PDB file of C-alpha atoms in Angstrom:
ATOM      1  CA  UNK G 894       0.000   0.000   0.000  1.00  0.00           C
ATOM      2  CA  UNK G 895       1.366   3.416  -0.950  1.00  0.00           C
ATOM      3  CA  UNK G 896       0.924   6.471   1.301  1.00  0.00           C
ATOM      4  CA  UNK G 897       1.360  10.036   0.124  1.00  0.00           C
ATOM      5  CA  UNK G 898       3.731  12.385   1.933  1.00  0.00           C
ATOM      6  CA  UNK G 899       0.833  14.659   2.922  1.00  0.00           C
ATOM      7  CA  UNK G 900      -1.053  11.719   4.426  1.00  0.00           C
ATOM      8  CA  UNK G 901       1.967  10.659   6.479  1.00  0.00           C
ATOM      9  CA  UNK G 902       2.510  14.239   7.589  1.00  0.00           C
ATOM     10  CA  UNK G 903      -1.116  14.562   8.749  1.00  0.00           C
ATOM     11  CA  UNK G 904      -0.846  11.233  10.562  1.00  0.00           C
ATOM     12  CA  UNK G 905       2.322  12.358  12.341  1.00  0.00           C
ATOM     13  CA  UNK G 906       0.696  15.627  13.384  1.00  0.00           C
ATOM     14  CA  UNK G 907      -2.345  13.770  14.710  1.00  0.00           C
ATOM     15  CA  UNK G 908      -0.116  11.396  16.667  1.00  0.00           C
ATOM     16  CA  UNK G 909       1.771  14.337  18.169  1.00  0.00           C
ATOM     17  CA  UNK G 910      -1.453  16.031  19.227  1.00  0.00           C
ATOM     18  CA  UNK G 911      -2.758  12.766  20.698  1.00  0.00           C
ATOM     19  CA  UNK G 912       0.487  12.214  22.592  1.00  0.00           C
ATOM     20  CA  UNK G 913       0.408  15.797  23.910  1.00  0.00           C
ATOM     21  CA  UNK G 914      -3.173  15.361  25.135  1.00  0.00           C
ATOM     22  CA  UNK G 915      -2.263  12.140  26.911  1.00  0.00           C
ATOM     23  CA  UNK G 916       0.798  13.806  28.457  1.00  0.00           C
ATOM     24  CA  UNK G 917      -1.452  16.447  30.021  1.00  0.00           C
ATOM     25  CA  UNK G 918      -4.098  13.990  31.189  1.00  0.00           C
ATOM     26  CA  UNK G 919      -3.974  12.534  34.659  1.00  0.00           C
ATOM     27  CA  UNK G 920      -3.249   8.809  35.012  1.00  0.00           C
ATOM     28  CA  UNK G 921      -6.185   6.490  35.640  1.00  0.00           C
ATOM     29  CA  UNK G 922      -5.127   6.308  39.280  1.00  0.00           C
ATOM     30  CA  UNK G 923      -3.824   9.718  40.433  1.00  0.00           C
ATOM     31  CA  UNK G 924      -0.759   9.708  42.718  1.00  0.00           C
ATOM     32  CA  UNK G 925      -2.945  11.249  45.446  1.00  0.00           C
ATOM     33  CA  UNK G 926      -5.451   8.368  45.325  1.00  0.00           C
ATOM     34  CA  UNK G 927      -4.387   7.308  48.849  1.00  0.00           C
ATOM     35  CA  UNK G 928      -5.167  10.715  50.357  1.00  0.00           C
ATOM     36  CA  UNK G 929      -8.145  10.777  52.706  1.00  0.00           C
ATOM     37  CA  UNK G 930      -7.994  14.488  53.548  1.00  0.00           C
ATOM     38  CA  UNK G 931      -7.987  17.348  51.068  1.00  0.00           C
ATOM     39  CA  UNK G 932      -7.491  21.075  51.598  1.00  0.00           C
ATOM     40  CA  UNK G 933      -8.918  22.751  48.506  1.00  0.00           C
ATOM     41  CA  UNK G 934      -8.387  26.393  47.551  1.00  0.00           C
ATOM     42  CA  UNK G 935     -10.147  27.878  44.538  1.00  0.00           C
ATOM     43  CA  UNK G 936      -9.745  31.364  43.067  1.00  0.00           C
ATOM     44  CA  UNK G 937     -11.760  33.157  40.406  1.00  0.00           C
ATOM     45  CA  UNK G 938      -8.934  33.320  37.863  1.00  0.00           C
ATOM     46  CA  UNK G 939      -5.180  33.051  37.306  1.00  0.00           C
ATOM     47  CA  UNK G 940      -4.622  36.662  38.408  1.00  0.00           C
ATOM     48  CA  UNK G 941      -6.925  36.626  41.457  1.00  0.00           C
ATOM     49  CA  UNK G 942      -5.295  37.014  44.867  1.00  0.00           C
ATOM     50  CA  UNK G 943      -8.308  36.126  47.039  1.00  0.00           C
ATOM     51  CA  UNK G 944      -9.896  32.702  47.286  1.00  0.00           C
ATOM     52  CA  UNK G 945     -11.902  30.213  49.275  1.00  0.00           C
ATOM     53  CA  UNK G 946     -10.602  27.239  51.285  1.00  0.00           C
ATOM     54  CA  UNK G 947     -12.684  24.107  51.707  1.00  0.00           C
ATOM     55  CA  UNK G 948     -11.935  20.836  53.499  1.00  0.00           C
ATOM     56  CA  UNK G 949     -12.905  17.327  52.422  1.00  0.00           C
ATOM     57  CA  UNK G 950     -12.516  13.783  53.731  1.00  0.00           C
ATOM     58  CA  UNK G 951     -12.623  10.696  51.569  1.00  0.00           C
ATOM     59  CA  UNK G 952     -15.327   8.177  52.379  1.00  0.00           C
ATOM     60  CA  UNK G 953     -15.171   5.076  50.199  1.00  0.00           C
ATOM     61  CA  UNK G 954     -14.863   6.509  46.670  1.00  0.00           C
ATOM     62  CA  UNK G 955     -16.164  10.039  47.202  1.00  0.00           C
ATOM     63  CA  UNK G 956     -15.042  13.285  48.778  1.00  0.00           C
ATOM     64  CA  UNK G 957     -17.291  14.576  51.568  1.00  0.00           C
ATOM     65  CA  UNK G 958     -17.179  18.249  52.626  1.00  0.00           C
ATOM     66  CA  UNK G 959     -16.199  19.143  56.191  1.00  0.00           C
ATOM     67  CA  UNK G 960     -17.424  22.282  57.944  1.00  0.00           C
ATOM     68  CA  UNK G 961     -17.720  25.754  56.472  1.00  0.00           C
ATOM     69  CA  UNK G 962     -15.503  27.390  53.855  1.00  0.00           C
ATOM     70  CA  UNK G 963     -12.920  30.028  54.840  1.00  0.00           C
ATOM     71  CA  UNK G 964     -11.529  33.074  53.020  1.00  0.00           C
ATOM     72  CA  UNK G 965      -7.842  33.006  52.090  1.00  0.00           C
ATOM     73  CA  UNK G 966      -5.363  35.102  50.152  1.00  0.00           C
ATOM     74  CA  UNK G 967      -2.767  33.723  47.761  1.00  0.00           C
ATOM     75  CA  UNK G 968       0.061  35.258  45.739  1.00  0.00           C
ATOM     76  CA  UNK G 969      -0.379  38.950  45.034  1.00  0.00           C
ATOM     77  CA  UNK G 970       0.005  38.199  41.296  1.00  0.00           C
ATOM     78  CA  UNK G 971      -2.380  35.220  41.435  1.00  0.00           C
ATOM     79  CA  UNK G 972      -1.595  31.577  40.633  1.00  0.00           C
ATOM     80  CA  UNK G 973       0.538  29.599  38.162  1.00  0.00           C
ATOM     81  CA  UNK G 974       1.038  25.903  37.462  1.00  0.00           C
ATOM     82  CA  UNK G 975       3.527  24.495  39.957  1.00  0.00           C
ATOM     83  CA  UNK G 976       5.422  21.233  40.238  1.00  0.00           C
ATOM     84  CA  UNK G 977       3.421  18.845  42.383  1.00  0.00           C
ATOM     85  CA  UNK G 978       1.785  15.445  42.131  1.00  0.00           C
ATOM     86  CA  UNK G 979      -0.149  16.298  38.974  1.00  0.00           C
ATOM     87  CA  UNK G 980       1.073  15.929  35.372  1.00  0.00           C
ATOM     88  CA  UNK G 981       2.783  18.994  33.911  1.00  0.00           C
ATOM     89  CA  UNK G 982       0.484  21.539  32.277  1.00  0.00           C
ATOM     90  CA  UNK G 983       1.071  24.682  30.271  1.00  0.00           C
ATOM     91  CA  UNK G 984      -2.505  25.913  29.706  1.00  0.00           C
ATOM     92  CA  UNK G 985      -1.883  28.842  32.013  1.00  0.00           C
ATOM     93  CA  UNK G 986       1.010  30.675  33.679  1.00  0.00           C
ATOM     94  CA  UNK G 987       3.872  28.485  34.928  1.00  0.00           C
ATOM     95  CA  UNK G 988       5.359  29.088  38.368  1.00  0.00           C
ATOM     96  CA  UNK G 989       8.758  30.802  38.470  1.00  0.00           C
ATOM     97  CA  UNK G 990      10.898  31.942  41.378  1.00  0.00           C
ATOM     98  CA  UNK G 991       9.999  35.447  42.487  1.00  0.00           C
ATOM     99  CA  UNK G 992       6.866  35.812  40.338  1.00  0.00           C
ATOM    100  CA  UNK G 993       4.572  36.414  43.357  1.00  0.00           C
ATOM    101  CA  UNK G 994       2.229  33.648  42.157  1.00  0.00           C
ATOM    102  CA  UNK G 995       1.044  30.699  44.231  1.00  0.00           C
ATOM    103  CA  UNK G 996       1.642  27.290  42.657  1.00  0.00           C
ATOM    104  CA  UNK G 997      -1.467  25.636  41.260  1.00  0.00           C
ATOM    105  CA  UNK G 998      -1.880  21.874  41.327  1.00  0.00           C
ATOM    106  CA  UNK G 999      -1.977  19.046  43.854  1.00  0.00           C
ATOM    107  CA  UNK G1000       0.673  18.951  46.580  1.00  0.00           C
ATOM    108  CA  UNK G1001       1.508  16.937  49.650  1.00  0.00           C
ATOM    109  CA  UNK G1002       1.182  18.767  52.962  1.00  0.00           C
ATOM    110  CA  UNK G1003       4.494  18.637  54.762  1.00  0.00           C
ATOM    111  CA  UNK G1004       5.773  19.672  58.167  1.00  0.00           C
ATOM    112  CA  UNK G1005       3.858  22.184  60.250  1.00  0.00           C
ATOM    113  CA  UNK G1006       5.804  24.940  61.988  1.00  0.00           C
ATOM    114  CA  UNK G1007       5.470  27.840  64.372  1.00  0.00           C
ATOM    115  CA  UNK G1008       7.039  30.121  66.915  1.00  0.00           C
ATOM    116  CA  UNK G1009       5.826  28.136  69.951  1.00  0.00           C
ATOM    117  CA  UNK G1010       7.575  25.072  71.354  1.00  0.00           C
ATOM    118  CA  UNK G1011       4.508  22.949  70.670  1.00  0.00           C
ATOM    119  CA  UNK G1012       1.302  23.254  68.682  1.00  0.00           C
ATOM    120  CA  UNK G1013      -2.003  21.400  68.846  1.00  0.00           C
ATOM    121  CA  UNK G1014      -1.567  19.268  65.732  1.00  0.00           C
ATOM    122  CA  UNK G1015      -1.001  15.597  64.942  1.00  0.00           C
ATOM    123  CA  UNK G1016       1.219  16.552  61.998  1.00  0.00           C
ATOM    124  CA  UNK G1017       5.015  16.646  62.331  1.00  0.00           C
ATOM    125  CA  UNK G1018       5.873  19.992  63.921  1.00  0.00           C
ATOM    126  CA  UNK G1019       9.007  22.156  63.778  1.00  0.00           C
ATOM    127  CA  UNK G1020       9.470  24.731  66.521  1.00  0.00           C
ATOM    128  CA  UNK G1021      11.262  27.506  64.681  1.00  0.00           C
ATOM    129  CA  UNK G1022      14.454  29.079  65.973  1.00  0.00           C
ATOM    130  CA  UNK G1023      16.111  32.409  65.232  1.00  0.00           C
ATOM    131  CA  UNK G1024      18.610  30.637  62.954  1.00  0.00           C
ATOM    132  CA  UNK G1025      16.057  28.805  60.797  1.00  0.00           C
ATOM    133  CA  UNK G1026      15.871  29.981  57.192  1.00  0.00           C
ATOM    134  CA  UNK G1027      14.149  28.783  54.047  1.00  0.00           C
ATOM    135  CA  UNK G1028      16.544  28.941  51.116  1.00  0.00           C
ATOM    136  CA  UNK G1029      15.016  30.823  48.170  1.00  0.00           C
ATOM    137  CA  UNK G1030      18.217  31.320  46.167  1.00  0.00           C
ATOM    138  CA  UNK G1031      17.794  29.288  42.978  1.00  0.00           C
ATOM    139  CA  UNK G1032      20.546  26.738  42.459  1.00  0.00           C
ATOM    140  CA  UNK G1033      21.815  26.928  46.036  1.00  0.00           C
ATOM    141  CA  UNK G1034      22.602  23.649  47.790  1.00  0.00           C
ATOM    142  CA  UNK G1035      19.598  23.921  50.115  1.00  0.00           C
ATOM    143  CA  UNK G1036      17.225  25.543  47.648  1.00  0.00           C
ATOM    144  CA  UNK G1037      13.579  25.098  48.731  1.00  0.00           C
ATOM    145  CA  UNK G1038      14.526  23.694  52.153  1.00  0.00           C
ATOM    146  CA  UNK G1039      14.135  24.995  55.711  1.00  0.00           C
ATOM    147  CA  UNK G1040      17.535  24.702  57.367  1.00  0.00           C
ATOM    148  CA  UNK G1041      19.205  25.821  60.570  1.00  0.00           C
ATOM    149  CA  UNK G1042      22.169  28.102  59.916  1.00  0.00           C
ATOM    150  CA  UNK G1043      23.809  26.776  63.087  1.00  0.00           C
ATOM    151  CA  UNK G1044      23.846  23.327  61.473  1.00  0.00           C
ATOM    152  CA  UNK G1045      24.555  24.051  57.792  1.00  0.00           C
ATOM    153  CA  UNK G1046      26.635  27.182  58.327  1.00  0.00           C
ATOM    154  CA  UNK G1047      25.924  30.854  57.723  1.00  0.00           C
ATOM    155  CA  UNK G1048      27.374  30.738  54.199  1.00  0.00           C
ATOM    156  CA  UNK G1049      24.833  28.068  53.198  1.00  0.00           C
ATOM    157  CA  UNK G1050      21.906  30.459  53.767  1.00  0.00           C
ATOM    158  CA  UNK G1051      23.623  33.549  52.407  1.00  0.00           C
ATOM    159  CA  UNK G1052      21.263  35.555  50.223  1.00  0.00           C
ATOM    160  CA  UNK G1053      18.055  34.019  51.541  1.00  0.00           C
ATOM    161  CA  UNK G1054      15.154  36.432  52.035  1.00  0.00           C
ATOM    162  CA  UNK G1055      13.142  33.940  54.123  1.00  0.00           C
ATOM    163  CA  UNK G1056      13.922  34.040  57.849  1.00  0.00           C
ATOM    164  CA  UNK G1057      11.436  31.679  59.460  1.00  0.00           C
ATOM    165  CA  UNK G1058      11.344  33.627  62.742  1.00  0.00           C
ATOM    166  CA  UNK G1059       9.907  36.747  61.156  1.00  0.00           C
ATOM    167  CA  UNK G1060       8.979  38.055  64.591  1.00  0.00           C
ATOM    168  CA  UNK G1061      12.693  38.335  65.334  1.00  0.00           C
ATOM    169  CA  UNK G1062      14.015  39.378  61.936  1.00  0.00           C
ATOM    170  CA  UNK G1063      11.130  41.358  60.410  1.00  0.00           C
ATOM    171  CA  UNK G1064       9.869  43.849  62.997  1.00  0.00           C
ATOM    172  CA  UNK G1065       7.722  41.432  65.005  1.00  0.00           C
ATOM    173  CA  UNK G1066       5.931  39.963  61.967  1.00  0.00           C
ATOM    174  CA  UNK G1067       3.521  37.184  63.025  1.00  0.00           C
ATOM    175  CA  UNK G1068       2.766  35.564  59.663  1.00  0.00           C
ATOM    176  CA  UNK G1069       4.820  32.422  60.395  1.00  0.00           C
ATOM    177  CA  UNK G1070       3.531  32.071  63.971  1.00  0.00           C
ATOM    178  CA  UNK G1071       1.577  29.036  62.716  1.00  0.00           C
ATOM    179  CA  UNK G1072       1.869  27.379  59.333  1.00  0.00           C
ATOM    180  CA  UNK G1073       2.625  24.354  57.195  1.00  0.00           C
ATOM    181  CA  UNK G1074       4.766  23.444  54.211  1.00  0.00           C
ATOM    182  CA  UNK G1075       3.054  23.044  50.826  1.00  0.00           C
ATOM    183  CA  UNK G1076       5.346  20.565  49.059  1.00  0.00           C
ATOM    184  CA  UNK G1077       5.729  22.403  45.763  1.00  0.00           C
ATOM    185  CA  UNK G1078       8.786  21.720  43.611  1.00  0.00           C
ATOM    186  CA  UNK G1079       9.864  18.829  45.874  1.00  0.00           C
ATOM    187  CA  UNK G1080      12.960  18.059  43.782  1.00  0.00           C
ATOM    188  CA  UNK G1081      14.107  21.693  44.030  1.00  0.00           C
ATOM    189  CA  UNK G1082      14.244  22.325  40.302  1.00  0.00           C
ATOM    190  CA  UNK G1083      16.175  25.616  39.936  1.00  0.00           C
ATOM    191  CA  UNK G1084      13.926  28.596  39.311  1.00  0.00           C
ATOM    192  CA  UNK G1085      10.658  26.663  39.710  1.00  0.00           C
ATOM    193  CA  UNK G1086       9.689  28.236  43.033  1.00  0.00           C
ATOM    194  CA  UNK G1087      10.564  27.748  46.664  1.00  0.00           C
ATOM    195  CA  UNK G1088       9.422  28.158  50.262  1.00  0.00           C
ATOM    196  CA  UNK G1089       5.692  27.741  49.619  1.00  0.00           C
ATOM    197  CA  UNK G1090       3.684  27.685  52.834  1.00  0.00           C
ATOM    198  CA  UNK G1091       0.283  28.015  54.351  1.00  0.00           C
ATOM    199  CA  UNK G1092       0.612  30.784  56.951  1.00  0.00           C
ATOM    200  CA  UNK G1093      -1.252  33.614  58.690  1.00  0.00           C
ATOM    201  CA  UNK G1094      -2.395  36.563  56.623  1.00  0.00           C
ATOM    202  CA  UNK G1095      -1.442  40.193  57.092  1.00  0.00           C
ATOM    203  CA  UNK G1096      -4.975  41.244  56.097  1.00  0.00           C
ATOM    204  CA  UNK G1097      -7.933  39.874  54.081  1.00  0.00           C
ATOM    205  CA  UNK G1098      -6.772  41.867  51.042  1.00  0.00           C
ATOM    206  CA  UNK G1099      -2.978  41.605  51.277  1.00  0.00           C
ATOM    207  CA  UNK G1100      -1.598  39.056  48.827  1.00  0.00           C
ATOM    208  CA  UNK G1101       1.474  36.962  49.555  1.00  0.00           C
ATOM    209  CA  UNK G1102       4.745  36.291  47.757  1.00  0.00           C
ATOM    210  CA  UNK G1103       3.371  32.901  46.638  1.00  0.00           C
ATOM    211  CA  UNK G1104       1.942  31.264  49.744  1.00  0.00           C
ATOM    212  CA  UNK G1105      -1.660  30.773  50.915  1.00  0.00           C
ATOM    213  CA  UNK G1106      -2.611  32.786  53.996  1.00  0.00           C
ATOM    214  CA  UNK G1107      -5.581  32.804  56.365  1.00  0.00           C
ATOM    215  CA  UNK G1108      -6.786  33.917  59.794  1.00  0.00           C
ATOM    216  CA  UNK G1109      -5.245  32.485  62.984  1.00  0.00           C
ATOM    217  CA  UNK G1110      -8.594  30.861  63.803  1.00  0.00           C
ATOM    218  CA  UNK G1111      -8.734  29.115  60.434  1.00  0.00           C
ATOM    219  CA  UNK G1112      -5.110  27.984  60.690  1.00  0.00           C
ATOM    220  CA  UNK G1113      -5.598  26.652  64.209  1.00  0.00           C
ATOM    221  CA  UNK G1114      -8.644  24.651  63.136  1.00  0.00           C
ATOM    222  CA  UNK G1115      -6.906  23.354  60.029  1.00  0.00           C
ATOM    223  CA  UNK G1116      -3.765  22.197  61.840  1.00  0.00           C
ATOM    224  CA  UNK G1117      -5.865  20.505  64.512  1.00  0.00           C
ATOM    225  CA  UNK G1118      -7.865  18.689  61.820  1.00  0.00           C
ATOM    226  CA  UNK G1119      -4.999  17.339  59.697  1.00  0.00           C
ATOM    227  CA  UNK G1120      -3.893  13.738  60.294  1.00  0.00           C
ATOM    228  CA  UNK G1121      -0.620  12.377  58.890  1.00  0.00           C
ATOM    229  CA  UNK G1122      -2.085   8.876  58.555  1.00  0.00           C
ATOM    230  CA  UNK G1123      -4.680  10.293  56.143  1.00  0.00           C
ATOM    231  CA  UNK G1124      -1.950  11.555  53.775  1.00  0.00           C
ATOM    232  CA  UNK G1125      -3.491  15.028  53.359  1.00  0.00           C
ATOM    233  CA  UNK G1126      -3.070  16.937  50.112  1.00  0.00           C
ATOM    234  CA  UNK G1127      -3.342  20.618  49.278  1.00  0.00           C
ATOM    235  CA  UNK G1128      -5.058  21.588  46.019  1.00  0.00           C
ATOM    236  CA  UNK G1129      -5.069  25.111  44.565  1.00  0.00           C
ATOM    237  CA  UNK G1130      -6.744  25.883  41.250  1.00  0.00           C
ATOM    238  CA  UNK G1131      -8.563  28.685  39.438  1.00  0.00           C
ATOM    239  CA  UNK G1132     -12.210  27.720  38.989  1.00  0.00           C
ATOM    240  CA  UNK G1133     -11.978  27.383  35.206  1.00  0.00           C
ATOM    241  CA  UNK G1134      -8.982  25.056  35.428  1.00  0.00           C
ATOM    242  CA  UNK G1135     -10.740  23.131  38.199  1.00  0.00           C
ATOM    243  CA  UNK G1136     -13.693  22.477  35.915  1.00  0.00           C
ATOM    244  CA  UNK G1137     -11.344  21.141  33.212  1.00  0.00           C
ATOM    245  CA  UNK G1138      -9.379  18.684  35.385  1.00  0.00           C
ATOM    246  CA  UNK G1139     -11.913  17.750  38.070  1.00  0.00           C
ATOM    247  CA  UNK G1140     -13.084  14.511  36.462  1.00  0.00           C
ATOM    248  CA  UNK G1141      -9.648  13.188  35.465  1.00  0.00           C
ATOM    249  CA  UNK G1142      -8.121  14.175  38.773  1.00  0.00           C
ATOM    250  CA  UNK G1143     -11.024  12.729  40.786  1.00  0.00           C
ATOM    251  CA  UNK G1144     -11.609  15.951  42.702  1.00  0.00           C
ATOM    252  CA  UNK G1145     -14.837  16.780  44.574  1.00  0.00           C
ATOM    253  CA  UNK G1146     -17.579  18.780  42.857  1.00  0.00           C
ATOM    254  CA  UNK G1147     -17.625  22.305  44.253  1.00  0.00           C
ATOM    255  CA  UNK G1148     -21.410  22.281  44.428  1.00  0.00           C
ATOM    256  CA  UNK G1149     -21.138  19.447  46.974  1.00  0.00           C
ATOM    257  CA  UNK G1150     -19.347  21.690  49.458  1.00  0.00           C
ATOM    258  CA  UNK G1151     -21.052  23.844  52.009  1.00  0.00           C
TER     259      UNK G1151
END
């Protein structure tokens, strides 16, 4: 059988498009399938800095809403696709270091932290010290890690703009008094974003440098609710993107929340 060049070219283009679509689709079983707690933040669009946080628990094969929704603020420039558990996507902005956008996607919730020696949470907790820093210098050895300068050395955190004890280093700032790590860019890809947290907000209208922020009451309730054995995940998406991926990613319908 003889094929024309134009036919083969069209077939190759179709195969490329098909491959690209599959590359963006979620696998049949998402990597977060084992999660039984979900913290979901939605915003009105890629450039929106204010959003809504909802909580869900997994019962059998469905997500069930928990409690009321809470207001949050995210990056002052909005959101952008980050590196998390989801497949890579480019149908929107892509997270870059210093862009003041919060990473969008599905992420593991890591260590909780705060200024106090202890906190009412079942999650792993790090009591912050005056020498704890998060390294936000792209390409540095400890990029996207919280480290103690007394342990790794002062030179290892040189250039970082993220002292974790902001109350000591930034005029009594309380934003990191309670918080948790959002595990974005877990392999510390240079320039893909670093030091992404859930923390306390400065005000209901003040955006962050890329984190998600909320009231102390909301944070206290959230940290008390999270359970490490339930493998909690953090999801942040603009509503339009949420509608596109919800089915493939097996996310809860927003209309089911209350």
